Amino acid sequence: MTGRTERVDVHDPALPRFAVVREGARRDDIEIVHYEPQVAAGSPAERRMSRTVASLFLAAGLSATLFLVVYIWWPWRYRLVGGIEEFYTPLLGLTLGVALLAVGFGVLVWGKKLLPKEVSVQDRHDEPSPAEDQRITGQTMLYLADELGVRRRPLLGVSLLAGLLPVGVVTAAPLVGGLIRDPHDDRELFRTGFAPADDNGTVTRTRLVREDGRPIRPPDILPGAQVTAFPGIPHGVSNEYADSVTLLIHLRAQDALVARENNREAGKRDWMWGDFIAYSKICTHAGCPASLYEQQTNRLLCPCHQSQFLITDNARPVFGPANRPLPQLPIEVDDEGFFVASSDYQAAIGPDFWERP
């Protein structure tokens, strides 16, 4: 600081931009203790550092682009025998990690090797800013933009755009990615292991079986009791049909009357068989097993987050974070006296919202 008190005309067009910056610093009681460019303009060191930063930004852009390619086109569906699908999540993590690391290192190298070193000390004050100070602030921001060297180093500007634009798209990909393909196609989210089999026009209804594969009959379940049922098809008890786990409940006679009337009002006539009713065991909040049945209140409790569903009222959620009823499975008894599914579930299983119009 020179200690002079006269003001410089910051509107003088002949005044260099850095002189305006210094004048602003002086008026704002800032002492620039140290200011030193790290590389000379146009020097081999500047070109070398510019290429390094540009390479990092371009690597970030390439990695982010690969993330989008994997996110949209890489096979991802689960299979019992692993294949190329197993690499879906690791590739997403790898490409996103490389993109973010490249952006971070690019910014660090730019700041540490290309921007001037400056040490300033300022005495703070709260006076309103006059018009001249506003101009000084504007010129200071433009000067900082000049110091970034994008105009003088066009490679940096191109690499910054090419590198960060895909990274920006990556941030939006999870928000819009689910809208690229409509899950309503082929009713994918509405098809479980209980879908009736169609063999050349002959429809075969799927039986409800226990974990050991034994089919279930009405006398097997006492009033007020429940059993976990699976689709009686090949691999029906395996993870291949994990979305098909069903709770078959034998209601007491009076409770069954209430449940049947509520079913009728909801357009689910004949979805029950006798005093028996069946619901998906997968909670509609977070996919946990809702399996704690309270006979006295006819409530089904999910132990994960305490959601409760009223079985006699279409499994309507009455407590906890779940806001969608458990899907109900239409059931009947076949000619041999075993429970079968009249049709597949008519609502999506678990925490989902695509079935809503």
CSV table of C-alpha atoms in Angstrom, one decimal:
chain,number,residue,atom,x,y,z
A,1,MET,CA,0.0,0.0,0.0
A,2,THR,CA,1.3,3.4,-0.9
A,3,GLY,CA,-0.6,5.4,1.7
A,4,ARG,CA,-1.9,7.9,-0.8
A,5,THR,CA,-5.5,9.1,-0.3
A,6,GLU,CA,-6.4,10.5,-3.7
A,7,ARG,CA,-8.9,8.4,-5.7
A,8,VAL,CA,-8.2,7.0,-9.1
A,9,ASP,CA,-10.8,7.6,-11.8
A,10,VAL,CA,-12.0,4.0,-12.3
A,11,HIS,CA,-14.0,5.1,-15.4
A,12,ASP,CA,-10.8,6.1,-17.3
A,13,PRO,CA,-10.8,3.8,-20.3
A,14,ALA,CA,-7.0,3.9,-20.4
A,15,LEU,CA,-6.7,2.5,-16.9
A,16,PRO,CA,-5.6,-1.1,-16.9
A,17,ARG,CA,-8.0,-3.6,-15.4
A,18,PHE,CA,-5.6,-4.6,-12.7
A,19,ALA,CA,-5.1,-1.0,-11.7
A,20,VAL,CA,-8.9,-0.8,-11.2
A,21,VAL,CA,-8.6,-3.9,-9.0
A,22,ARG,CA,-5.8,-2.4,-7.0
A,23,GLU,CA,-7.8,0.8,-6.6
A,24,GLY,CA,-10.7,-1.2,-5.3
A,25,ALA,CA,-8.5,-3.0,-2.9
A,26,ARG,CA,-7.1,0.3,-1.6
A,27,ARG,CA,-10.6,1.7,-1.1
A,28,ASP,CA,-11.7,-1.4,0.7
A,29,ASP,CA,-8.8,-1.3,3.0
A,30,ILE,CA,-7.2,-4.3,1.5
A,31,GLU,CA,-3.4,-4.7,1.4
A,32,ILE,CA,-2.1,-7.0,-1.3
A,33,VAL,CA,0.8,-8.5,0.5
A,34,HIS,CA,1.9,-10.8,-2.3
A,35,TYR,CA,0.9,-11.2,-6.0
A,36,GLU,CA,2.9,-13.4,-8.3
A,37,PRO,CA,2.0,-15.2,-11.6
A,38,GLN,CA,3.1,-18.8,-11.4
A,39,VAL,CA,3.8,-19.2,-15.1
A,40,ALA,CA,4.7,-16.7,-17.8
A,41,ALA,CA,2.1,-16.1,-20.5
A,42,GLY,CA,2.9,-18.2,-23.5
A,43,SER,CA,5.7,-20.1,-21.8
A,44,PRO,CA,6.3,-23.9,-22.3
A,45,ALA,CA,5.3,-24.4,-18.6
A,46,GLU,CA,1.9,-22.7,-19.2
A,47,ARG,CA,1.3,-24.8,-22.3
A,48,ARG,CA,2.2,-28.0,-20.5
A,49,MET,CA,0.0,-27.2,-17.5
A,50,SER,CA,-2.9,-26.3,-19.9
A,51,ARG,CA,-2.6,-29.6,-21.6
A,52,THR,CA,-2.6,-31.4,-18.3
A,53,VAL,CA,-5.8,-29.6,-17.1
A,54,ALA,CA,-7.4,-30.1,-20.5
A,55,SER,CA,-6.6,-33.9,-20.4
A,56,LEU,CA,-8.1,-34.2,-17.0
A,57,PHE,CA,-11.3,-32.4,-18.1
A,58,LEU,CA,-11.6,-34.5,-21.3
A,59,ALA,CA,-11.0,-37.7,-19.2
A,60,ALA,CA,-13.9,-36.6,-17.0
A,61,GLY,CA,-16.1,-36.0,-20.0
A,62,LEU,CA,-15.2,-39.3,-21.5
A,63,SER,CA,-15.8,-41.2,-18.3
A,64,ALA,CA,-19.1,-39.4,-17.7
A,65,THR,CA,-20.2,-40.3,-21.2
A,66,LEU,CA,-19.3,-43.9,-20.6
A,67,PHE,CA,-21.4,-43.7,-17.4
A,68,LEU,CA,-24.4,-42.6,-19.5
A,69,VAL,CA,-23.8,-45.4,-22.0
A,70,VAL,CA,-23.7,-48.1,-19.3
A,71,TYR,CA,-26.7,-46.5,-17.4
A,72,ILE,CA,-28.9,-46.6,-20.5
A,73,TRP,CA,-27.8,-49.6,-22.6
A,74,TRP,CA,-25.8,-52.1,-20.4
A,75,PRO,CA,-27.9,-55.2,-19.5
A,76,TRP,CA,-28.9,-55.0,-15.9
A,77,ARG,CA,-31.6,-57.5,-15.2
A,78,TYR,CA,-30.8,-60.0,-12.4
A,79,ARG,CA,-30.1,-63.6,-13.4
A,80,LEU,CA,-29.5,-66.6,-11.1
A,81,VAL,CA,-26.5,-67.5,-13.2
A,82,GLY,CA,-24.4,-64.4,-13.4
A,83,GLY,CA,-23.3,-63.0,-16.7
A,84,ILE,CA,-22.5,-59.6,-18.1
A,85,GLU,CA,-25.2,-58.1,-15.9
A,86,GLU,CA,-22.9,-58.5,-12.9
A,87,PHE,CA,-20.7,-55.7,-14.1
A,88,TYR,CA,-23.5,-53.1,-14.3
A,89,THR,CA,-23.2,-51.6,-10.9
A,90,PRO,CA,-19.4,-51.8,-10.7
A,91,LEU,CA,-19.1,-50.0,-14.1
A,92,LEU,CA,-21.5,-47.3,-12.9
A,93,GLY,CA,-19.3,-46.7,-9.8
A,94,LEU,CA,-16.0,-46.9,-11.8
A,95,THR,CA,-17.0,-44.5,-14.5
A,96,LEU,CA,-18.7,-42.0,-12.1
A,97,GLY,CA,-15.7,-42.2,-9.8
A,98,VAL,CA,-13.2,-41.5,-12.5
A,99,ALA,CA,-15.3,-38.6,-13.8
A,100,LEU,CA,-15.5,-36.9,-10.4
A,101,LEU,CA,-11.8,-37.5,-9.6
A,102,ALA,CA,-10.7,-36.1,-13.0
A,103,VAL,CA,-12.8,-33.0,-12.4
A,104,GLY,CA,-11.4,-32.6,-8.9
A,105,PHE,CA,-7.8,-33.0,-10.0
A,106,GLY,CA,-8.4,-30.7,-13.0
A,107,VAL,CA,-9.6,-27.9,-10.8
A,108,LEU,CA,-6.7,-28.5,-8.4
A,109,VAL,CA,-4.1,-28.4,-11.0
A,110,TRP,CA,-5.6,-25.3,-12.6
A,111,GLY,CA,-5.7,-23.5,-9.3
A,112,LYS,CA,-2.3,-24.6,-8.0
A,113,LYS,CA,-0.3,-24.3,-11.2
A,114,LEU,CA,-1.9,-21.7,-13.5
A,115,LEU,CA,-3.6,-19.1,-11.3
A,116,PRO,CA,-1.4,-16.4,-9.7
A,117,LYS,CA,-0.4,-16.6,-6.1
A,118,GLU,CA,-2.0,-13.9,-4.0
A,119,VAL,CA,-2.0,-13.0,-0.3
A,120,SER,CA,-4.2,-10.1,0.8
A,121,VAL,CA,-5.3,-8.7,4.1
A,122,GLN,CA,-8.5,-6.8,4.5
A,123,ASP,CA,-10.1,-4.7,7.3
A,124,ARG,CA,-13.8,-5.4,7.2
A,125,HIS,CA,-16.4,-2.6,7.2
A,126,ASP,CA,-20.1,-2.5,6.6
A,127,GLU,CA,-20.6,0.8,4.7
A,128,PRO,CA,-23.1,0.8,1.7
A,129,SER,CA,-21.4,0.3,-1.7
A,130,PRO,CA,-21.4,3.4,-4.0
A,131,ALA,CA,-21.6,3.2,-7.8
A,132,GLU,CA,-17.9,3.3,-8.2
A,133,ASP,CA,-17.4,0.4,-5.8
A,134,GLN,CA,-19.9,-1.6,-7.8
A,135,ARG,CA,-17.9,-0.9,-11.0
A,136,ILE,CA,-14.8,-1.9,-9.2
A,137,THR,CA,-16.4,-5.2,-8.2
A,138,GLY,CA,-17.5,-5.8,-11.7
A,139,GLN,CA,-14.0,-5.2,-13.1
A,140,THR,CA,-12.5,-7.4,-10.4
A,141,MET,CA,-14.7,-10.3,-11.4
A,142,LEU,CA,-13.8,-9.7,-15.1
A,143,TYR,CA,-10.1,-9.6,-14.1
A,144,LEU,CA,-10.5,-12.9,-12.3
A,145,ALA,CA,-12.0,-14.3,-15.4
A,146,ASP,CA,-9.0,-13.1,-17.4
A,147,GLU,CA,-6.6,-14.6,-14.8
A,148,LEU,CA,-8.3,-18.0,-15.4
A,149,GLY,CA,-6.7,-17.7,-18.9
A,150,VAL,CA,-9.6,-19.2,-20.8
A,151,ARG,CA,-9.3,-16.6,-23.6
A,152,ARG,CA,-5.6,-17.0,-23.7
A,153,ARG,CA,-5.8,-20.7,-23.4
A,154,PRO,CA,-8.7,-21.8,-25.6
A,155,LEU,CA,-7.8,-25.5,-25.1
A,156,LEU,CA,-8.9,-25.1,-21.5
A,157,GLY,CA,-12.2,-23.6,-22.4
A,158,VAL,CA,-13.0,-26.4,-24.9
A,159,SER,CA,-11.9,-29.1,-22.5
A,160,LEU,CA,-13.9,-27.5,-19.7
A,161,LEU,CA,-17.1,-27.5,-21.8
A,162,ALA,CA,-16.4,-31.0,-23.2
A,163,GLY,CA,-15.6,-32.4,-19.8
A,164,LEU,CA,-18.1,-30.9,-17.5
A,165,LEU,CA,-21.1,-31.0,-19.7
A,166,PRO,CA,-21.3,-34.8,-19.6
A,167,VAL,CA,-20.7,-34.7,-15.9
A,168,GLY,CA,-23.7,-32.3,-15.6
A,169,VAL,CA,-25.8,-34.7,-17.6
A,170,VAL,CA,-24.8,-37.5,-15.3
A,171,THR,CA,-26.3,-35.7,-12.3
A,172,ALA,CA,-29.6,-35.6,-14.1
A,173,ALA,CA,-29.5,-39.1,-15.4
A,174,PRO,CA,-30.9,-40.8,-12.3
A,175,LEU,CA,-33.7,-38.3,-12.2
A,176,VAL,CA,-34.8,-38.8,-15.8
A,177,GLY,CA,-33.4,-42.3,-16.5
A,178,GLY,CA,-36.4,-44.1,-15.2
A,179,LEU,CA,-38.6,-42.2,-17.7
A,180,ILE,CA,-36.7,-43.4,-20.7
A,181,ARG,CA,-38.6,-46.7,-20.8
A,182,ASP,CA,-42.2,-47.1,-19.6
A,183,PRO,CA,-42.4,-50.0,-17.1
A,184,HIS,CA,-46.0,-50.5,-18.2
A,185,ASP,CA,-44.7,-52.3,-21.3
A,186,ASP,CA,-45.8,-55.9,-21.2
A,187,ARG,CA,-47.1,-55.2,-17.6
A,188,GLU,CA,-43.6,-56.1,-16.4
A,189,LEU,CA,-44.1,-54.7,-12.9
A,190,PHE,CA,-47.5,-56.5,-12.6
A,191,ARG,CA,-46.4,-60.1,-13.5
A,192,THR,CA,-45.3,-62.5,-10.8
A,193,GLY,CA,-45.0,-66.3,-10.5
A,194,PHE,CA,-48.8,-66.5,-10.0
A,195,ALA,CA,-49.6,-65.5,-13.5
A,196,PRO,CA,-51.8,-68.3,-15.1
A,197,ALA,CA,-49.9,-70.5,-17.6
A,198,ASP,CA,-51.3,-70.5,-21.1
A,199,ASP,CA,-50.4,-73.8,-22.9
A,200,ASN,CA,-51.9,-73.6,-26.4
A,201,GLY,CA,-55.1,-72.0,-25.2
A,202,THR,CA,-55.4,-74.2,-22.1
A,203,VAL,CA,-55.1,-71.9,-19.0
A,204,THR,CA,-53.6,-73.5,-15.9
A,205,ARG,CA,-53.9,-71.6,-12.6
A,206,THR,CA,-50.9,-71.6,-10.3
A,207,ARG,CA,-51.1,-73.3,-7.0
A,208,LEU,CA,-50.1,-71.8,-3.7
A,209,VAL,CA,-47.4,-74.0,-2.1
A,210,ARG,CA,-45.3,-74.0,1.1
A,211,GLU,CA,-41.6,-73.4,1.1
A,212,ASP,CA,-41.0,-77.2,0.7
A,213,GLY,CA,-43.2,-77.3,-2.4
A,214,ARG,CA,-46.3,-78.9,-0.8
A,215,PRO,CA,-49.6,-77.4,-2.0
A,216,ILE,CA,-51.9,-75.8,0.5
A,217,ARG,CA,-55.5,-76.9,1.3
A,218,PRO,CA,-58.0,-74.9,3.4
A,219,PRO,CA,-58.0,-77.4,6.4
A,220,ASP,CA,-54.2,-76.8,6.7
A,221,ILE,CA,-54.7,-73.3,8.2
A,222,LEU,CA,-56.6,-72.7,11.4
A,223,PRO,CA,-58.9,-69.7,11.9
A,224,GLY,CA,-56.8,-66.6,12.8
A,225,ALA,CA,-53.6,-68.3,11.4
A,226,GLN,CA,-51.5,-67.6,8.4
A,227,VAL,CA,-48.9,-69.3,6.1
A,228,THR,CA,-46.4,-67.9,3.7
A,229,ALA,CA,-47.1,-69.2,0.2
A,230,PHE,CA,-45.1,-69.3,-3.0
A,231,PRO,CA,-46.1,-70.0,-6.6
A,232,GLY,CA,-46.2,-73.7,-7.4
A,233,ILE,CA,-44.0,-73.5,-10.5
A,234,PRO,CA,-40.4,-74.5,-11.2
A,235,HIS,CA,-38.0,-72.3,-9.0
A,236,GLY,CA,-41.1,-70.7,-7.5
A,237,VAL,CA,-39.6,-70.8,-4.0
A,238,SER,CA,-36.2,-69.3,-5.2
A,239,ASN,CA,-35.0,-65.8,-5.6
A,240,GLU,CA,-36.1,-65.9,-9.2
A,241,TYR,CA,-39.7,-65.2,-8.0
A,242,ALA,CA,-38.8,-63.2,-4.9
A,243,ASP,CA,-41.6,-60.8,-5.8
A,244,SER,CA,-44.3,-63.5,-5.5
A,245,VAL,CA,-44.1,-64.2,-1.7
A,246,THR,CA,-47.7,-64.2,-0.5
A,247,LEU,CA,-49.3,-64.3,2.9
A,248,LEU,CA,-52.4,-66.6,3.0
A,249,ILE,CA,-54.6,-65.8,6.0
A,250,HIS,CA,-57.6,-67.7,7.4
A,251,LEU,CA,-59.8,-65.0,8.9
A,252,ARG,CA,-62.3,-65.6,11.6
A,253,ALA,CA,-65.9,-65.8,10.3
A,254,GLN,CA,-67.0,-62.3,11.4
A,255,ASP,CA,-63.8,-60.7,10.2
A,256,ALA,CA,-64.2,-62.4,6.9
A,257,LEU,CA,-67.6,-60.9,6.4
A,258,VAL,CA,-66.1,-57.4,6.9
A,259,ALA,CA,-63.2,-58.1,4.5
A,260,ARG,CA,-65.5,-59.5,1.8
A,261,GLU,CA,-67.8,-56.4,2.0
A,262,ASN,CA,-64.8,-54.1,1.7
A,263,ASN,CA,-63.5,-56.2,-1.2
A,264,ARG,CA,-66.8,-55.8,-2.9
A,265,GLU,CA,-66.8,-52.0,-2.5
A,266,ALA,CA,-63.3,-51.9,-3.9
A,267,GLY,CA,-64.3,-53.8,-7.0
A,268,LYS,CA,-62.7,-57.1,-5.8
A,269,ARG,CA,-65.7,-59.4,-5.9
A,270,ASP,CA,-64.8,-63.1,-5.5
A,271,TRP,CA,-61.1,-62.3,-4.7
A,272,MET,CA,-61.5,-64.2,-1.4
A,273,TRP,CA,-62.3,-67.9,-1.0
A,274,GLY,CA,-64.5,-68.6,2.0
A,275,ASP,CA,-62.8,-67.0,5.0
A,276,PHE,CA,-59.4,-67.0,3.3
A,277,ILE,CA,-57.7,-63.9,1.9
A,278,ALA,CA,-54.2,-63.5,0.4
A,279,TYR,CA,-51.9,-60.4,0.2
A,280,SER,CA,-48.4,-59.8,-1.0
A,281,LYS,CA,-45.9,-60.2,1.9
A,282,ILE,CA,-43.7,-57.4,0.5
A,283,CYS,CA,-44.2,-54.0,2.2
A,284,THR,CA,-45.1,-51.2,-0.1
A,285,HIS,CA,-42.8,-48.8,1.8
A,286,ALA,CA,-39.3,-50.3,1.5
A,287,GLY,CA,-39.8,-53.9,0.4
A,288,CYS,CA,-39.4,-55.5,3.8
A,289,PRO,CA,-41.4,-58.6,4.7
A,290,ALA,CA,-44.7,-57.5,6.3
A,291,SER,CA,-45.3,-60.7,8.2
A,292,LEU,CA,-46.3,-60.0,11.8
A,293,TYR,CA,-50.0,-60.7,11.9
A,294,GLU,CA,-52.1,-59.5,14.9
A,295,GLN,CA,-55.2,-61.6,15.2
A,296,GLN,CA,-57.2,-59.4,17.5
A,297,THR,CA,-56.9,-56.3,15.4
A,298,ASN,CA,-56.4,-57.9,12.0
A,299,ARG,CA,-53.4,-55.7,11.4
A,300,LEU,CA,-50.3,-56.8,9.5
A,301,LEU,CA,-47.1,-55.2,10.8
A,302,CYS,CA,-43.9,-54.6,8.9
A,303,PRO,CA,-41.0,-54.8,11.4
A,304,CYS,CA,-38.6,-52.6,9.5
A,305,HIS,CA,-40.4,-49.2,9.8
A,306,GLN,CA,-43.5,-50.1,11.7
A,307,SER,CA,-46.0,-49.8,8.9
A,308,GLN,CA,-49.3,-51.4,9.7
A,309,PHE,CA,-52.0,-52.7,7.2
A,310,LEU,CA,-55.6,-53.5,8.0
A,311,ILE,CA,-56.2,-56.9,6.5
A,312,THR,CA,-60.0,-56.7,6.6
A,313,ASP,CA,-60.0,-53.4,4.7
A,314,ASN,CA,-58.0,-54.2,1.5
A,315,ALA,CA,-54.7,-54.1,3.5
A,316,ARG,CA,-55.1,-50.4,3.8
A,317,PRO,CA,-52.1,-48.7,5.6
A,318,VAL,CA,-53.2,-47.4,8.9
A,319,PHE,CA,-49.9,-46.5,10.5
A,320,GLY,CA,-46.3,-45.9,9.6
A,321,PRO,CA,-44.6,-44.6,6.4
A,322,ALA,CA,-46.3,-46.9,3.9
A,323,ASN,CA,-48.9,-45.0,1.9
A,324,ARG,CA,-50.1,-47.8,-0.5
A,325,PRO,CA,-52.1,-50.9,0.4
A,326,LEU,CA,-50.6,-54.3,0.0
A,327,PRO,CA,-51.6,-55.9,-3.3
A,328,GLN,CA,-54.2,-58.6,-3.0
A,329,LEU,CA,-54.0,-62.0,-4.8
A,330,PRO,CA,-57.3,-63.4,-6.0
A,331,ILE,CA,-57.6,-67.0,-4.8
A,332,GLU,CA,-59.9,-70.0,-5.2
A,333,VAL,CA,-59.7,-73.8,-4.7
A,334,ASP,CA,-59.2,-76.2,-7.6
A,335,ASP,CA,-60.9,-79.5,-8.2
A,336,GLU,CA,-58.4,-81.3,-6.1
A,337,GLY,CA,-59.0,-79.0,-3.1
A,338,PHE,CA,-55.8,-77.0,-3.3
A,339,PHE,CA,-55.5,-73.2,-3.3
A,340,VAL,CA,-54.8,-71.6,-6.6
A,341,ALA,CA,-54.5,-68.0,-7.8
A,342,SER,CA,-57.5,-67.0,-9.9
A,343,SER,CA,-55.2,-64.5,-11.6
A,344,ASP,CA,-52.0,-62.7,-11.1
A,345,TYR,CA,-51.7,-59.7,-8.8
A,346,GLN,CA,-53.5,-56.6,-10.3
A,347,ALA,CA,-51.2,-54.1,-8.6
A,348,ALA,CA,-47.4,-53.7,-8.7
A,349,ILE,CA,-45.6,-55.5,-5.9
A,350,GLY,CA,-43.5,-53.6,-3.3
A,351,PRO,CA,-42.5,-49.9,-3.2
A,352,ASP,CA,-43.6,-48.7,-6.6
A,353,PHE,CA,-45.7,-46.0,-8.1
A,354,TRP,CA,-45.9,-46.9,-11.8
A,355,GLU,CA,-49.3,-48.5,-11.5
A,356,ARG,CA,-50.8,-45.0,-10.8
A,357,PRO,CA,-52.3,-43.3,-13.9
